[in-house]
Amino acid sequence: MRPLFHPAIEDVRPEAILHALADPSRAAIFAKIMQAGCVEACSAVSAVGDRVIPKSSLSNHFKVLREAGLIRSERHGVEVRNHSRWMEVEARFPGLLAGIINAYASDEGSHSHAAETP
Amino acid sequence: MRPLFHPAIEDVRPEAILHALADPSRAAIFAKIMQAGCVEACSAVSAVGDRVIPKSSLSNHFKVLREAGLIRSERHGVEVRNHSRWMEVEARFPGLLAGIINAYASDEGSHSHAAETP
DNA sequence: ACCCATAGTTCGGAACTTCGGAACTAACGG
DNA sequence: CCGTTAGTTCCGAAGTTCCGAACTATGGGT
């Protein structure tokens, strides 16, 4: 099995980050990895919101996040642990991730999933 | 001709903004509109960098930016004037656009077109 | 040592998106 | 009215994404 390629932080491109986080599922996965003490196994994210994500799609989502430079994945026995690269990315593109994560967070609050004030 | 639909600022979604700006051409167009006194005709942007953009692609890029809520387009005689909606978007998603535009700006500086320090 | 279960990856085809040339429409000037 | 300029629409080719099925890798149990 191939040894999980990660770009150097200098090679990380803004368009790759935006493309990766333009998908709400991936943005939610990334937010979860950051909040969950910066480590998360792939299988810990089997659904986003109420939507179940198939394994193959999930594998691809992690790959996109990894190759965008947003997470670092290490095989640890049978599972893969994912660390956010927040600090590196923050040093290279200050304010970018905070702006994006806050935007999704404030958007989630603004339209509830069910009816809220009928 | 259809009267150019613009979403209300409450209906603007983060994923649409990220998707719109994940394309470097569109990000450059948007940055240009903001810097150019917040008004810019479509035809003023015939190329991005050294790459010529066909009219139909350009028309589509403006449509994507418009429908993401990033710009406001008004027909003015034979041409269309585009205003950035920076302030509205900033009020809804603070720091988002600044983070993105800065990321692209700092990325442009970091990799010179020719070799620089051999 | 072997097999099984678990965790993730790869393959491949259907559905969707993007790109761009050609043809089109709309407004204005002469 | 015709020509020009500015932008839109159409449509086919090329590319991307999604997800089920088949596959590989690792570790535990017996």
Coordinates of C-alpha atoms (C1' of nucleotides) in Angstrom, one line a residue:
Chain A
M1 CA 0.0 0.0 0.0
R2 CA 1.3 3.4 -0.9
P3 CA 2.8 5.5 1.9
L4 CA 0.2 8.4 1.9
F5 CA 1.6 11.4 0.2
H6 CA 1.5 14.8 1.9
P7 CA 2.4 18.0 0.2
A8 CA 5.0 20.2 1.9
I9 CA 3.4 23.3 3.3
E10 CA 5.1 25.5 0.7
D11 CA 3.5 23.5 -2.0
V12 CA 0.0 23.9 -0.6
R13 CA -2.2 25.9 -2.9
P14 CA -5.1 28.1 -1.9
E15 CA -7.3 26.7 -4.7
A16 CA -6.8 23.2 -3.4
I17 CA -7.9 24.2 0.1
L18 CA -10.9 26.1 -1.2
H19 CA -11.9 23.2 -3.4
A20 CA -11.5 20.7 -0.6
L21 CA -13.6 22.8 1.8
A22 CA -16.2 23.8 -0.8
D23 CA -17.8 20.4 -0.1
P24 CA -19.9 20.7 3.1
S25 CA -19.2 17.1 4.0
R26 CA -15.5 17.6 3.8
A27 CA -15.7 20.9 5.7
A28 CA -17.7 19.1 8.4
I29 CA -15.1 16.3 8.5
F30 CA -12.3 18.8 8.8
A31 CA -14.0 20.8 11.5
K32 CA -14.6 17.5 13.4
I33 CA -10.9 16.5 13.2
M34 CA -9.9 19.9 14.5
Q35 CA -12.3 19.9 17.4
A36 CA -11.7 16.2 18.3
G37 CA -8.2 16.9 19.7
C38 CA -6.7 16.9 16.3
V39 CA -6.8 13.1 15.9
E40 CA -9.6 11.1 14.3
A41 CA -9.9 7.7 12.6
C42 CA -11.6 7.6 9.3
S43 CA -14.2 5.2 10.6
A44 CA -15.2 7.6 13.3
V45 CA -16.8 9.7 10.7
S46 CA -19.4 7.5 9.1
A47 CA -22.0 10.2 8.7
V48 CA -22.2 13.9 8.4
G49 CA -25.4 15.4 9.8
D50 CA -28.0 12.8 9.0
R51 CA -26.4 11.8 5.7
V52 CA -24.6 8.4 5.6
I53 CA -21.4 8.5 3.6
P54 CA -20.3 5.3 1.8
K55 CA -16.8 4.1 2.7
S56 CA -15.4 4.7 -0.8
S57 CA -16.6 8.3 -0.8
L58 CA -15.2 8.8 2.7
S59 CA -11.9 7.4 1.6
N60 CA -11.9 9.9 -1.3
H61 CA -12.8 12.8 1.0
F62 CA -9.9 12.1 3.3
K63 CA -7.6 11.9 0.3
V64 CA -8.8 15.3 -1.0
L65 CA -8.2 16.8 2.4
R66 CA -4.8 15.2 2.7
E67 CA -3.6 16.3 -0.7
A68 CA -4.9 19.8 -0.2
G69 CA -2.5 19.9 2.8
L70 CA -5.3 20.2 5.4
I71 CA -4.7 17.0 7.3
R72 CA -1.9 14.6 8.0
S73 CA -2.8 10.9 7.9
E74 CA -0.8 8.1 9.5
R75 CA -1.4 4.4 9.3
H76 CA -1.5 3.1 12.9
G77 CA -2.1 -0.6 12.8
V78 CA -5.3 -1.3 10.9
E79 CA -6.6 2.2 11.1
V80 CA -5.5 5.6 9.9
R81 CA -5.2 8.6 12.3
N82 CA -5.8 12.0 10.9
H83 CA -4.3 15.2 12.4
S84 CA -5.2 18.6 11.3
R85 CA -2.4 20.7 9.9
W86 CA -4.1 23.9 11.2
M87 CA -0.9 25.5 12.5
E88 CA 1.1 25.0 9.4
V89 CA -1.7 26.3 7.2
E90 CA -2.4 29.2 9.5
A91 CA 1.2 30.2 9.4
R92 CA 1.1 30.1 5.6
F93 CA -2.4 31.6 5.0
P94 CA -3.3 33.5 8.1
G95 CA -7.0 33.7 8.8
L96 CA -8.1 31.5 5.9
L97 CA -9.2 28.4 7.8
A98 CA -10.8 30.4 10.7
G99 CA -12.8 32.4 8.1
I100 CA -14.0 29.3 6.4
I101 CA -14.9 27.3 9.5
N102 CA -16.6 30.3 11.1
A103 CA -18.6 30.8 7.9
Y104 CA -19.9 27.2 8.0
A105 CA -20.6 27.4 11.7
S106 CA -22.6 30.6 11.4
D107 CA -24.4 29.3 8.4
E108 CA -25.5 26.2 10.2
G109 CA -27.1 28.3 12.9
S110 CA -29.0 30.5 10.5
H111 CA -31.1 27.8 8.9
S112 CA -32.3 25.1 11.2
H113 CA -32.9 21.6 9.8
A114 CA -36.4 21.3 11.0
A115 CA -39.0 24.1 11.4
E116 CA -38.0 26.1 14.5
T117 CA -40.4 29.0 14.9
P118 CA -43.7 28.0 13.3
Chain B
M1 CA -33.0 38.6 -21.7
R2 CA -33.4 37.4 -18.2
P3 CA -33.0 40.1 -15.5
L4 CA -29.9 38.8 -13.7
F5 CA -30.8 36.9 -10.5
H6 CA -29.0 37.8 -7.3
P7 CA -29.4 35.9 -4.1
A8 CA -30.4 37.8 -0.9
I9 CA -27.5 37.9 1.5
E10 CA -29.2 35.5 3.9
D11 CA -29.4 32.9 1.1
V12 CA -25.7 33.1 0.4
R13 CA -24.1 29.8 1.3
P14 CA -20.4 29.3 2.3
E15 CA -20.0 26.4 -0.1
A16 CA -21.1 28.5 -3.0
I17 CA -18.5 31.2 -2.2
L18 CA -15.7 28.6 -1.7
H19 CA -16.7 26.9 -4.9
A20 CA -16.7 30.2 -6.8
L21 CA -13.3 31.3 -5.5
A22 CA -11.7 27.8 -5.7
D23 CA -11.1 28.7 -9.4
P24 CA -8.0 30.9 -9.6
S25 CA -9.4 32.7 -12.7
R26 CA -12.6 33.6 -10.8
A27 CA -10.7 34.6 -7.7
A28 CA -8.5 36.9 -9.8
I29 CA -11.6 38.4 -11.4
F30 CA -13.2 39.0 -8.1
A31 CA -10.0 40.5 -6.6
K32 CA -9.8 42.8 -9.6
I33 CA -13.4 43.9 -9.2
M34 CA -12.8 44.8 -5.6
Q35 CA -9.6 46.7 -6.3
A36 CA -10.9 48.5 -9.3
G37 CA -13.2 50.8 -7.3
C38 CA -15.9 48.1 -7.0
V39 CA -17.0 48.5 -10.6
E40 CA -15.8 46.5 -13.7
A41 CA -17.3 45.7 -17.1
C42 CA -17.0 42.0 -18.1
S43 CA -15.0 42.9 -21.2
A44 CA -12.4 44.7 -19.0
V45 CA -11.4 41.2 -17.9
S46 CA -10.4 39.5 -21.2
A47 CA -7.4 37.7 -19.7
V48 CA -6.2 36.5 -16.3
G49 CA -2.4 36.4 -16.0
D50 CA -1.2 35.4 -19.4
R51 CA -4.2 33.2 -20.1
V52 CA -6.9 34.4 -22.5
I53 CA -10.4 33.5 -21.4
P54 CA -13.1 32.9 -24.1
K55 CA -16.2 35.1 -23.9
S56 CA -18.5 32.2 -23.1
S57 CA -16.3 31.0 -20.2
L58 CA -16.0 34.5 -18.9
S59 CA -19.8 34.9 -19.0
N60 CA -20.1 31.8 -17.0
H61 CA -17.5 32.9 -14.5
F62 CA -19.4 36.1 -13.9
K63 CA -22.6 34.1 -13.5
V64 CA -21.0 31.8 -10.9
L65 CA -19.7 34.8 -8.9
R66 CA -23.1 36.5 -9.1
E67 CA -25.1 33.4 -8.0
A68 CA -22.6 32.8 -5.2
G69 CA -23.6 36.3 -3.9
L70 CA -20.1 37.7 -4.4
I71 CA -20.9 40.4 -7.0
R72 CA -23.9 42.4 -8.2
S73 CA -24.3 42.9 -11.9
E74 CA -26.3 45.6 -13.6
R75 CA -27.0 46.0 -17.3
H76 CA -26.0 49.5 -18.3
G77 CA -26.7 50.1 -21.9
V78 CA -24.8 47.6 -23.9
E79 CA -22.5 46.5 -21.1
V80 CA -22.7 45.0 -17.6
R81 CA -21.2 46.6 -14.6
N82 CA -20.1 44.4 -11.7
H83 CA -20.0 45.6 -8.1
S84 CA -18.4 43.6 -5.4
R85 CA -20.8 42.7 -2.5
W86 CA -17.8 42.7 -0.1
M87 CA -19.6 44.6 2.7
E88 CA -22.7 42.4 2.8
V89 CA -20.6 39.2 2.6
E90 CA -18.2 40.5 5.3
A91 CA -21.1 41.3 7.6
R92 CA -22.5 37.8 7.1
F93 CA -19.2 35.8 7.1
P94 CA -16.6 38.0 8.9
G95 CA -13.0 37.4 7.7
L96 CA -13.9 34.9 5.0
L97 CA -13.2 37.0 1.9
A98 CA -10.1 38.7 3.5
G99 CA -8.7 35.3 4.3
I100 CA -9.2 34.0 0.8
I101 CA -7.9 37.0 -1.1
N102 CA -4.9 37.2 1.2
A103 CA -4.2 33.6 0.6
Y104 CA -4.1 34.0 -3.1
A105 CA -2.1 37.2 -2.9
S106 CA 0.6 35.6 -0.7
D107 CA 0.6 32.5 -2.8
E108 CA 1.3 34.6 -5.9
G109 CA 4.4 36.1 -4.3
S110 CA 5.7 32.8 -3.0
H111 CA 6.3 31.0 -6.3
S112 CA 8.0 33.1 -8.9
H113 CA 7.4 32.4 -12.5
A114 CA 11.1 32.0 -13.3
A115 CA 13.8 30.4 -11.1
E116 CA 14.7 32.9 -8.3
T117 CA 17.2 31.4 -5.8
P118 CA 19.1 28.6 -7.5
Chain C
dA1 C1' 0.0 -21.0 11.3
dC2 C1' -4.2 -20.2 9.7
dC3 C1' -8.6 -17.9 9.1
dC4 C1' -11.7 -14.2 10.1
dA5 C1' -13.0 -9.5 11.0
dT6 C1' -12.1 -4.8 10.6
dA7 C1' -10.3 -0.6 8.2
dG8 C1' -9.3 1.4 4.1
dT9 C1' -8.2 1.5 -1.0
dT10 C1' -9.1 0.8 -5.8
dC11 C1' -11.9 -0.1 -9.9
dG12 C1' -15.4 1.1 -13.1
dG13 C1' -19.5 2.9 -14.9
dA14 C1' -23.4 6.2 -14.4
dA15 C1' -24.5 11.0 -13.5
dC16 C1' -23.0 15.5 -13.3
dT17 C1' -19.9 19.6 -14.3
dT18 C1' -16.9 22.5 -16.9
dC19 C1' -14.9 24.3 -21.1
dG20 C1' -15.1 26.7 -25.4
dG21 C1' -16.5 27.5 -30.4
dA22 C1' -20.5 29.0 -33.1
dA23 C1' -24.7 31.0 -33.4
dC24 C1' -27.6 34.2 -31.2
dT25 C1' -29.7 38.6 -29.0
dA26 C1' -29.6 43.4 -27.3
dA27 C1' -28.3 48.2 -27.3
dC28 C1' -26.3 51.9 -29.4
dG29 C1' -24.1 54.8 -33.3
dG30 C1' -24.1 56.4 -37.8
Chain D
dC1 C1' -31.5 50.1 -41.1
dC2 C1' -27.1 48.1 -41.0
dG3 C1' -22.7 47.4 -38.5
dT4 C1' -20.4 47.0 -34.2
dT5 C1' -19.8 46.0 -29.5
dA6 C1' -21.1 43.3 -25.3
dG7 C1' -22.8 39.5 -23.5
dT8 C1' -25.7 35.1 -23.5
dT9 C1' -27.1 30.5 -25.0
dC10 C1' -26.5 26.1 -27.0
dC11 C1' -24.3 21.9 -27.3
dG12 C1' -20.7 18.4 -27.7
dA13 C1' -16.3 16.9 -25.9
dA14 C1' -13.5 16.3 -21.9
dG15 C1' -13.1 16.0 -17.2
dT16 C1' -14.8 15.2 -12.3
dT17 C1' -17.6 13.1 -8.7
dC18 C1' -20.2 9.5 -6.6
dC19 C1' -20.8 5.0 -4.8
dG20 C1' -21.3 -0.2 -5.0
dA21 C1' -18.4 -4.2 -5.5
dA22 C1' -14.1 -6.3 -5.3
dC23 C1' -9.7 -6.0 -3.3
dT24 C1' -5.6 -5.4 0.1
dA25 C1' -3.5 -4.9 4.7
dT26 C1' -3.3 -5.6 9.6
dG27 C1' -4.2 -7.7 13.9
dG28 C1' -6.7 -11.0 17.0
dG29 C1' -8.5 -15.5 18.1
dT30 C1' -8.1 -20.4 18.1

